[in-house]
PDB file of C-alpha atoms in Angstrom:
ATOM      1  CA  UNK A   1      60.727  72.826 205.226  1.00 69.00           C
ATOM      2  CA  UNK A   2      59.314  72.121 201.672  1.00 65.00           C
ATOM      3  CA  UNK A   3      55.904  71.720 202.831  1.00 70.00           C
ATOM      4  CA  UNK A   4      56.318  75.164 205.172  1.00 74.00           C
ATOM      5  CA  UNK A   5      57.493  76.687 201.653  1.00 71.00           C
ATOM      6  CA  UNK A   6      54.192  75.401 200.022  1.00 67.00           C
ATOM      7  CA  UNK A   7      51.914  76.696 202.781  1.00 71.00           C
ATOM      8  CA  UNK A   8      53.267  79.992 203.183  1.00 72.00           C
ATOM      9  CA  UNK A   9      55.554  81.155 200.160  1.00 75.00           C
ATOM     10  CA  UNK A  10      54.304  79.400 197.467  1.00 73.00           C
ATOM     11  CA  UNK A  11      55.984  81.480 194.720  1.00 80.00           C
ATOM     12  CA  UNK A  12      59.808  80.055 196.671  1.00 83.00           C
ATOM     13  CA  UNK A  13      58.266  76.654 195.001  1.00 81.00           C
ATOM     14  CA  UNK A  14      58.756  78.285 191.337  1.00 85.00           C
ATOM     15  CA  UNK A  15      62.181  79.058 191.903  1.00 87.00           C
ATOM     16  CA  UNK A  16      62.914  75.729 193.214  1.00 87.00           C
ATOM     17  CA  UNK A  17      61.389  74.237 190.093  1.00 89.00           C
ATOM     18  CA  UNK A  18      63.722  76.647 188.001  1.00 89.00           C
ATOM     19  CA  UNK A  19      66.521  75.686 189.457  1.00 91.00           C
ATOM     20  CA  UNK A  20      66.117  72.067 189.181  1.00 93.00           C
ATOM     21  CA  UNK A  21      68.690  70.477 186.435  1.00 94.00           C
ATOM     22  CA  UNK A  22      67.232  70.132 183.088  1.00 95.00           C
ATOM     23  CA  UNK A  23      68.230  66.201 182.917  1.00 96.00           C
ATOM     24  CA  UNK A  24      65.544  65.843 186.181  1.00 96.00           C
ATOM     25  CA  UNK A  25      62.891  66.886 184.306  1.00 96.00           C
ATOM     26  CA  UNK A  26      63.709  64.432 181.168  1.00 97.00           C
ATOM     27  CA  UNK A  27      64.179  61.344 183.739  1.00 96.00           C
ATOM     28  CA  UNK A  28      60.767  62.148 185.533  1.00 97.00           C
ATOM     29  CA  UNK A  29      59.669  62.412 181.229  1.00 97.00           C
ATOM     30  CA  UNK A  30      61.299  59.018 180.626  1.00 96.00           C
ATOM     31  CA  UNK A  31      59.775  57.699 184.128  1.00 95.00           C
ATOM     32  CA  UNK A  32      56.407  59.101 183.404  1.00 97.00           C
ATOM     33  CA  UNK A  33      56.881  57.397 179.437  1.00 96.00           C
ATOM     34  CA  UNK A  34      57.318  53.865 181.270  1.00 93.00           C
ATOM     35  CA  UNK A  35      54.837  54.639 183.560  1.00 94.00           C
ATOM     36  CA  UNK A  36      51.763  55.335 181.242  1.00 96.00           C
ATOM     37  CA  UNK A  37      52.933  52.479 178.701  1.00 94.00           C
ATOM     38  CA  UNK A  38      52.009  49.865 181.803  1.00 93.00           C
ATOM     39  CA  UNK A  39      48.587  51.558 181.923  1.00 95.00           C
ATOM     40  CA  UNK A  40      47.707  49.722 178.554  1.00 95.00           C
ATOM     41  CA  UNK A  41      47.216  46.096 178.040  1.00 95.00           C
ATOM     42  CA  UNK A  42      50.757  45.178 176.756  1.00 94.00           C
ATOM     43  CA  UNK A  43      52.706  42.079 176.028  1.00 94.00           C
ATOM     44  CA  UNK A  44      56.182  41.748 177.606  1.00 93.00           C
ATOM     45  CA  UNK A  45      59.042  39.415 177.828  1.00 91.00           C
ATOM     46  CA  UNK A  46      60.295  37.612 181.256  1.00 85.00           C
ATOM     47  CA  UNK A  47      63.536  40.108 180.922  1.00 87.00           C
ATOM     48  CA  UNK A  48      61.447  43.408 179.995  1.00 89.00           C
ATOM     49  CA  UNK A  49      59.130  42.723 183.377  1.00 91.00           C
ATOM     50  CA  UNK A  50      62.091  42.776 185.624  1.00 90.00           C
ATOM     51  CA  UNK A  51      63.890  45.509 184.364  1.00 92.00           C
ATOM     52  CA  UNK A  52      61.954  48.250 185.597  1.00 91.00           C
ATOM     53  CA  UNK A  53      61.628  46.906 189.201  1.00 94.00           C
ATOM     54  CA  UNK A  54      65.245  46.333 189.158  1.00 95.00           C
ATOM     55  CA  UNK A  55      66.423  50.191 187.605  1.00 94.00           C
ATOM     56  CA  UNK A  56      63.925  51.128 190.343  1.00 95.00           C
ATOM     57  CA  UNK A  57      65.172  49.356 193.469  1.00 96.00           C
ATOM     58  CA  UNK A  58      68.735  50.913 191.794  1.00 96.00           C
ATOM     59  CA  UNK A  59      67.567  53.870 191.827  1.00 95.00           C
ATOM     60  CA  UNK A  60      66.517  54.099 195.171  1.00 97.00           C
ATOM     61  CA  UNK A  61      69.183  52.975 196.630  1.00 97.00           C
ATOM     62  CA  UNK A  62      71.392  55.508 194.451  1.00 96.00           C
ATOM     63  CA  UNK A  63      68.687  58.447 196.379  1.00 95.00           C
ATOM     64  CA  UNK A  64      69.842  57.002 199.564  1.00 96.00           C
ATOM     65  CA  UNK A  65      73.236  56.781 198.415  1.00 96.00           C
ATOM     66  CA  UNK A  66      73.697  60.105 197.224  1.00 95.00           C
ATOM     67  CA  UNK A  67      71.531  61.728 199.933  1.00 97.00           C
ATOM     68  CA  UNK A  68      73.059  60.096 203.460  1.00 97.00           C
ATOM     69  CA  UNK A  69      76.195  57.772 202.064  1.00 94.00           C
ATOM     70  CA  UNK A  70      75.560  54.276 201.437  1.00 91.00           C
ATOM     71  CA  UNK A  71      75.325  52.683 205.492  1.00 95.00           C
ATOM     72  CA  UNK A  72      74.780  49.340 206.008  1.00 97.00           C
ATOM     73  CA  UNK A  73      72.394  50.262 208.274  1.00 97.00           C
ATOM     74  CA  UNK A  74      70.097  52.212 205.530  1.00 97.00           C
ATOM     75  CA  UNK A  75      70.542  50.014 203.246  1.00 97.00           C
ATOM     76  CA  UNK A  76      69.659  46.918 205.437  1.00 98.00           C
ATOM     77  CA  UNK A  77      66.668  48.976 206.514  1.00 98.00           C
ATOM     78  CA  UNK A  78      66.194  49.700 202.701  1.00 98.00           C
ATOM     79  CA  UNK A  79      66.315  45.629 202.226  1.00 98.00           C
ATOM     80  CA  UNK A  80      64.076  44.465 205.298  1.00 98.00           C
ATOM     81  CA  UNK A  81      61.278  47.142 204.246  1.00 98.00           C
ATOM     82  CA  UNK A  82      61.380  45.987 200.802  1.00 98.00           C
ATOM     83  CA  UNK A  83      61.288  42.361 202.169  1.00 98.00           C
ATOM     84  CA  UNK A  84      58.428  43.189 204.483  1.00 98.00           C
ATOM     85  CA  UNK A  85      56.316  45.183 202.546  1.00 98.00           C
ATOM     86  CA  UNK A  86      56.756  42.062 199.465  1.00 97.00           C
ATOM     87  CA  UNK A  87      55.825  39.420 201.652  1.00 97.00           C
ATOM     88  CA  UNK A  88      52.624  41.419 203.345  1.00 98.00           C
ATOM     89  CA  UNK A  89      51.252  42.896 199.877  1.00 97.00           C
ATOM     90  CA  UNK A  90      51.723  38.775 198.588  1.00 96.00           C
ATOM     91  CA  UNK A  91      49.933  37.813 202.051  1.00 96.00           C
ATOM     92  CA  UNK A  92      47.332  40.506 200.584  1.00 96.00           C
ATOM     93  CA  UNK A  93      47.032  39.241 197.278  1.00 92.00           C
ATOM     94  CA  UNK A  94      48.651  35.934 196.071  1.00 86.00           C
ATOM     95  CA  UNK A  95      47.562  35.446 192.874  1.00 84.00           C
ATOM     96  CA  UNK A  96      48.514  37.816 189.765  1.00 83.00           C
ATOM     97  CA  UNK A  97      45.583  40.145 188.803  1.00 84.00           C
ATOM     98  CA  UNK A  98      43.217  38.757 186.228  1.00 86.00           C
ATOM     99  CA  UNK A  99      43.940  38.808 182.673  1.00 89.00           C
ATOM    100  CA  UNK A 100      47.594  38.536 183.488  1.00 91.00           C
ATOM    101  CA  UNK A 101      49.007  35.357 180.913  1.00 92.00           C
ATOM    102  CA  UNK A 102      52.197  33.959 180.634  1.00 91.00           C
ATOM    103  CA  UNK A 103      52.648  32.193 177.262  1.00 91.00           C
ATOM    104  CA  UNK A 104      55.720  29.659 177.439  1.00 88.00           C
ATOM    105  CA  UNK A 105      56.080  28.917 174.052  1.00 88.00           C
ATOM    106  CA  UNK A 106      57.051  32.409 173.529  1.00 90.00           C
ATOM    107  CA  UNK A 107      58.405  33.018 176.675  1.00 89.00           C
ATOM    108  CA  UNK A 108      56.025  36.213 176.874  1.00 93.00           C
ATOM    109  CA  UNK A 109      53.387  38.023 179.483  1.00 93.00           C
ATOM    110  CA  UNK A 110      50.085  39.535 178.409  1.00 94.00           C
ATOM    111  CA  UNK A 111      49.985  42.225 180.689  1.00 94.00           C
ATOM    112  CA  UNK A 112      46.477  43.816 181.674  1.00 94.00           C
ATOM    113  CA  UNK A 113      47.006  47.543 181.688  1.00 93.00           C
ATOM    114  CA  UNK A 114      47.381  49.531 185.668  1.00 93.00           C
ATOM    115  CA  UNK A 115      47.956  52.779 187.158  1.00 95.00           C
ATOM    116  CA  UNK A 116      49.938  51.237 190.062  1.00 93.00           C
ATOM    117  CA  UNK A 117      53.203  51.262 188.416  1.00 94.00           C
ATOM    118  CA  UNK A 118      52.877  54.667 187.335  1.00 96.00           C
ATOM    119  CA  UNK A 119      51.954  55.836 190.696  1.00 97.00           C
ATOM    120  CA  UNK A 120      54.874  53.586 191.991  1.00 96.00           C
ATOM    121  CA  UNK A 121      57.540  55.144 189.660  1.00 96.00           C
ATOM    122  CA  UNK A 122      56.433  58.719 190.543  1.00 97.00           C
ATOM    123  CA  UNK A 123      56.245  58.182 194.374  1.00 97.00           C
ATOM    124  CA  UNK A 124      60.007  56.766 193.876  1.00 97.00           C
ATOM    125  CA  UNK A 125      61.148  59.569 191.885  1.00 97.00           C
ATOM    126  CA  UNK A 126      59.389  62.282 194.360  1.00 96.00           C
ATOM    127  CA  UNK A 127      61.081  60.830 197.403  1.00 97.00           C
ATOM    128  CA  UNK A 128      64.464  61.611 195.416  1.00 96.00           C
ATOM    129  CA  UNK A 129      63.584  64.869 194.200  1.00 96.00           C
ATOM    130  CA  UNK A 130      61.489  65.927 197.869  1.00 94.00           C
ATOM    131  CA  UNK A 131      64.470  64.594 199.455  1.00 96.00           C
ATOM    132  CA  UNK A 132      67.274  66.601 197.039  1.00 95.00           C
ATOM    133  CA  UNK A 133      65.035  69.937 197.613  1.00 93.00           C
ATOM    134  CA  UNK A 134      65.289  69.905 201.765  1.00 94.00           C
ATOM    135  CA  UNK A 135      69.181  68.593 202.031  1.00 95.00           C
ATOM    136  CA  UNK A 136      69.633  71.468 199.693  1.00 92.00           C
ATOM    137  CA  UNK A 137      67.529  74.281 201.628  1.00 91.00           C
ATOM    138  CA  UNK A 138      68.701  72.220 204.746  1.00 93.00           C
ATOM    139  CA  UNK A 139      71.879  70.421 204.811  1.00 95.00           C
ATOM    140  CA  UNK A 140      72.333  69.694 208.158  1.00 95.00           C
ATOM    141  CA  UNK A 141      69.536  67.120 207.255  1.00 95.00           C
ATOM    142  CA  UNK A 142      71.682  64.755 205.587  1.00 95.00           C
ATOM    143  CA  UNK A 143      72.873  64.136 209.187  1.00 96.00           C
ATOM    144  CA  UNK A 144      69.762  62.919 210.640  1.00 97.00           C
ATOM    145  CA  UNK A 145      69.882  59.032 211.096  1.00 96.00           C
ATOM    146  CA  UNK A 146      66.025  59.146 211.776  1.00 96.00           C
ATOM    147  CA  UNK A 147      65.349  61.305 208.588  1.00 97.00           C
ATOM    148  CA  UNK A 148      67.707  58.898 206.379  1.00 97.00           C
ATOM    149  CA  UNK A 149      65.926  56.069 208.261  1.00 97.00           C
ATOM    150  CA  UNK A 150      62.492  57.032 207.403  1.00 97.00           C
ATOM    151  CA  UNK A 151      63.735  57.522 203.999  1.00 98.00           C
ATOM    152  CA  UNK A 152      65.150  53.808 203.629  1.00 98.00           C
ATOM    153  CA  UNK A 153      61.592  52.495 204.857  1.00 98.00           C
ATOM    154  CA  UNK A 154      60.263  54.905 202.411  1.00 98.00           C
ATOM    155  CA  UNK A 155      62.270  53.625 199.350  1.00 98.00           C
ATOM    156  CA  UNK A 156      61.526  50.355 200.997  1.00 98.00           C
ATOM    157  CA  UNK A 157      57.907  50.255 200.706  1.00 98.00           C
ATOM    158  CA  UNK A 158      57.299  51.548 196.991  1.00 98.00           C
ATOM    159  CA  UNK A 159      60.348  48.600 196.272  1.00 98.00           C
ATOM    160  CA  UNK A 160      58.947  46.008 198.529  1.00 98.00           C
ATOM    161  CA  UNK A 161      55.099  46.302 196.489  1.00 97.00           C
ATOM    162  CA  UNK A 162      57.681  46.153 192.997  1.00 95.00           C
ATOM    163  CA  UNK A 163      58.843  43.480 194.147  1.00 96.00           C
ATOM    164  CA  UNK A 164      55.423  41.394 194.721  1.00 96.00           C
ATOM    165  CA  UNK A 165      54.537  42.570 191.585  1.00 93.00           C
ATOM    166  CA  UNK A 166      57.890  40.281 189.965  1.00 92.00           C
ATOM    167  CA  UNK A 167      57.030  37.507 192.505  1.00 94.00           C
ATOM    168  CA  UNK A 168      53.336  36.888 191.325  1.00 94.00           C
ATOM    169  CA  UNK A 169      54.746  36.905 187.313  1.00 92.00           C
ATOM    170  CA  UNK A 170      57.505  34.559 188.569  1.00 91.00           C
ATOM    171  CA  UNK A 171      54.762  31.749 189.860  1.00 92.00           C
ATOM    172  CA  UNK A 172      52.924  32.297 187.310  1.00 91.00           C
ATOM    173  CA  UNK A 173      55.783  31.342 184.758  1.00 90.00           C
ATOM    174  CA  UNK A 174      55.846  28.388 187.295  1.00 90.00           C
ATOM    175  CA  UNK A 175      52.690  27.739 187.543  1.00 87.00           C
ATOM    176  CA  UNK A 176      52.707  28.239 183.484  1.00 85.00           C
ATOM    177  CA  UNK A 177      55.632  25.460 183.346  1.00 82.00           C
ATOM    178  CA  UNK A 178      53.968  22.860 185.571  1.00 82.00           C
ATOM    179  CA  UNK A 179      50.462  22.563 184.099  1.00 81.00           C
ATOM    180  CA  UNK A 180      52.571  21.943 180.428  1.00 79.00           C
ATOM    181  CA  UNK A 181      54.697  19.218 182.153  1.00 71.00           C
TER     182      UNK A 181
END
């Protein structure tokens, strides 16, 4: 319905946007904040690098949660697509991107900057809000096991390449670990 709202009544969009809660628009600040900082070549702790993904994969299950009820179902959905998506985009690329350091001494990642997590953080955070808009112009939507299921997948996927992002630092502390042994 959103999209038939952007086609043909474009000015209903502006009243949607008014009407979203003020604290929205300071989370998608805050998101878009973390976003940008992993655009720039950073340095990071072991804890710092798997907070985000974490908070992420929380949050997405909180939009499934608070959209269709938290089934096992979804959520196992939610879990496999994650888990598939991981293991493919590792099957894809292996190997951290270059530039990417893990010092062991301090326990510490020098991080070459990237868009992806930005784009991955605000295709997470418009799946919750797209998906708040049309349960609200259409509630009966919340009902829809095929709507909720596409929407696990959904969360699933943006998760799932989080998640292979964490894996890759993780052998690289490994790989870090065994060369100084």
């Amino acid at each position: 319905m959103l999209l038939q709202i952007a086609t043909h009544q474009p000015r209903m969009l502006w009243s949607i946007i008014e009407g979203t809660p003020h604290w929205v628009w300071a989370l998608l600040a805050a998101l878009l904040w973390l976003g940008a900082s992993q655009m720039l070549t950073r340095q990071a702790g072991l804890r710092r690098t798997m907070m985000a993904p974490l908070a992420l994969a929380v949050y997405s299950v909180w939009g499934l949660g608070t959209a269709f009820g938290l089934k096992p179902d979804l959520l196992l959905a939610w879990l496999m697509a994650s888990g598939a998506t991981a293991l493919i985009a590792l099957a894809l690329r292996a190997q951290a991107p270059d530039g990417l350091r893990f010092d062991a001494a301090t326990l510490r990642f020098h991080l070459p900057g990237s868009i992806v997590p930005l784009l991955l953080i605000l295709a997470i955070f418009m799946t919750k809000y797209i998906v708040g808009v049309e349960l609200a112009l259409q509630p009966p939507l919340a009902a829809d096991h095929g709507f909720a299921l596409d929407i696990a997948l959904l969360y699933g996927l943006f998760n799932g390449l989080l998640f292979a992002r964490v894996v890759r630092l993780w052998r690289l502390v490994q790989r870090t670990r065994v060369a100084l042994a």
